[in-house]
Amino acid sequence: MHRRSKQKEAILRILRETTSHPTADWIYEQVRKEIPTVSLGTVYRNLKTMKEQGVILEMEFSGNLSRFDGNSDNHHHFRCDNCGRVFDIDEPVDNELDERVATSTGFLVSYHRLEFRGLCIDCQH
Amino acid sequence: MHRRSKQKEAILRILRETTSHPTADWIYEQVRKEIPTVSLGTVYRNLKTMKEQGVILEMEFSGNLSRFDGNSDNHHHFRCDNCGRVFDIDEPVDNELDERVATSTGFLVSYHRLEFRGLCIDCQH
DNA sequence: ATAATAACGATAATCATTACTAGTTAGGTG
DNA sequence: CACCTAACTAGTAATGATTATCGTTATTAT
């Protein structure tokens, strides 16, 4: 069963008050302004449980955990959530998409990455 | 000017001999079989320079470096390569895409992530 | 109010990656 | 061919994000 805590409530409120997509560390700094003794571990723990409950969304971004490919043309990938293997996907790359986003946002869009997730054939049983 | 080394050549050959998308550590283990004294740093260094030369492709995957979102419906993101900020993108989510990939691969596709990259308005000058 | 235990703060551990440093080697020049 | 120098190497320390541990605190059902 779940208990309430002012730390958890502060984290969720701060997250909902911003339109940016903050990192755990940024959230930690904000929470510290009202609860100076809060621990970074507490922020991570609560973000994790709220994510599991579907209350918030975690976006994993590029950073470390790289994988390498011997040929260097743009293509999409599928990653198996169970075994972690990565497969090439044959869907054509939609360059028009970049243009649409560019005109609607005013950003300079250089490319996009499309990553499928799920279970590969071996891991479906 | 560039010099050749058997380490660099082994790394590239191993990468081209596999259809999987190996991690740096996996490549390191393979190279060790023929050059037992090779260092993990050497593998990373060569992967980095080959990536910069466009010889190989680096795919950055989810891992750490997470960002969080207060609302939890599926939408796409744009990340600025200069300031690192993340913006929501209004393009509709194409669920049909998952089905197409599922039928063509036999995988169980639960979702996809679409990430645009480039420069936001503030960073174009 | 009390007892059970979820959640906490502090800190150590982990994991992928990068930085540093002293020694080695490729390859152009005399 | 011998030499020189900068590129490359192995080994190791450092970094940065995240997770685990552990003794303490505090929420909530009884």
mmCIF file of N, CA and C in Angstrom, chain A residues 14-15 23-24 56 59 64 67 75 77 90 92 99 107 115 119:
data_model
loop_
_atom_site.group_PDB
_atom_site.id
_atom_site.type_symbol
_atom_site.label_atom_id
_atom_site.label_comp_id
_atom_site.label_asym_id
_atom_site.label_seq_id
_atom_site.Cartn_x
_atom_site.Cartn_y
_atom_site.Cartn_z
ATOM 1 N N ILE A 14 5.946 19.951 -8.982
ATOM 2 C CA ILE A 14 6.966 20.648 -9.757
ATOM 3 C C ILE A 14 6.991 20.161 -11.202
ATOM 4 N N LEU A 15 6.860 18.862 -11.361
ATOM 5 C CA LEU A 15 6.867 18.284 -12.705
ATOM 6 C C LEU A 15 5.677 18.776 -13.519
ATOM 7 N N THR A 23 15.340 17.027 -16.326
ATOM 8 C CA THR A 23 16.102 15.869 -15.890
ATOM 9 C C THR A 23 15.841 15.644 -14.404
ATOM 10 N N ALA A 24 16.213 14.465 -13.924
ATOM 11 C CA ALA A 24 16.044 14.150 -12.511
ATOM 12 C C ALA A 24 16.793 15.163 -11.642
ATOM 13 N N ILE A 56 3.395 9.547 -14.581
ATOM 14 C CA ILE A 56 4.266 10.394 -15.393
ATOM 15 C C ILE A 56 4.894 9.563 -16.504
ATOM 16 N N MET A 59 11.065 9.726 -20.585
ATOM 17 C CA MET A 59 11.609 9.695 -21.927
ATOM 18 C C MET A 59 13.084 9.388 -21.827
ATOM 19 N N ASN A 64 24.559 7.651 -23.032
ATOM 20 C CA ASN A 64 25.435 6.504 -23.223
ATOM 21 C C ASN A 64 24.593 5.315 -23.653
ATOM 22 N N ARG A 67 25.200 1.710 -29.452
ATOM 23 C CA ARG A 67 25.453 0.525 -30.250
ATOM 24 C C ARG A 67 25.946 0.980 -31.602
ATOM 25 N N HIS A 75 18.652 4.424 -41.255
ATOM 26 C CA HIS A 75 17.566 3.443 -41.237
ATOM 27 C C HIS A 75 17.033 3.328 -39.815
ATOM 28 N N HIS A 77 15.238 1.248 -36.369
ATOM 29 C CA HIS A 77 15.604 0.073 -35.589
ATOM 30 C C HIS A 77 14.475 -0.406 -34.699
ATOM 31 N N ASP A 90 12.904 -2.225 -42.140
ATOM 32 C CA ASP A 90 12.965 -1.923 -43.561
ATOM 33 C C ASP A 90 12.084 -0.748 -43.986
ATOM 34 N N PRO A 92 10.633 2.642 -45.102
ATOM 35 C CA PRO A 92 11.364 3.758 -45.697
ATOM 36 C C PRO A 92 11.436 4.949 -44.757
ATOM 37 N N GLU A 99 10.375 18.071 -42.838
ATOM 38 C CA GLU A 99 9.933 19.354 -43.382
ATOM 39 C C GLU A 99 8.654 19.826 -42.706
ATOM 40 N N PHE A 107 11.696 25.283 -36.191
ATOM 41 C CA PHE A 107 13.001 24.723 -35.847
ATOM 42 C C PHE A 107 13.725 24.289 -37.104
ATOM 43 N N GLU A 115 12.413 4.580 -33.422
ATOM 44 C CA GLU A 115 12.824 3.360 -32.712
ATOM 45 C C GLU A 115 11.582 2.580 -32.288
ATOM 46 N N LEU A 119 8.688 -7.108 -28.501
ATOM 47 C CA LEU A 119 9.350 -8.393 -28.301
ATOM 48 C C LEU A 119 9.697 -9.009 -29.650
#
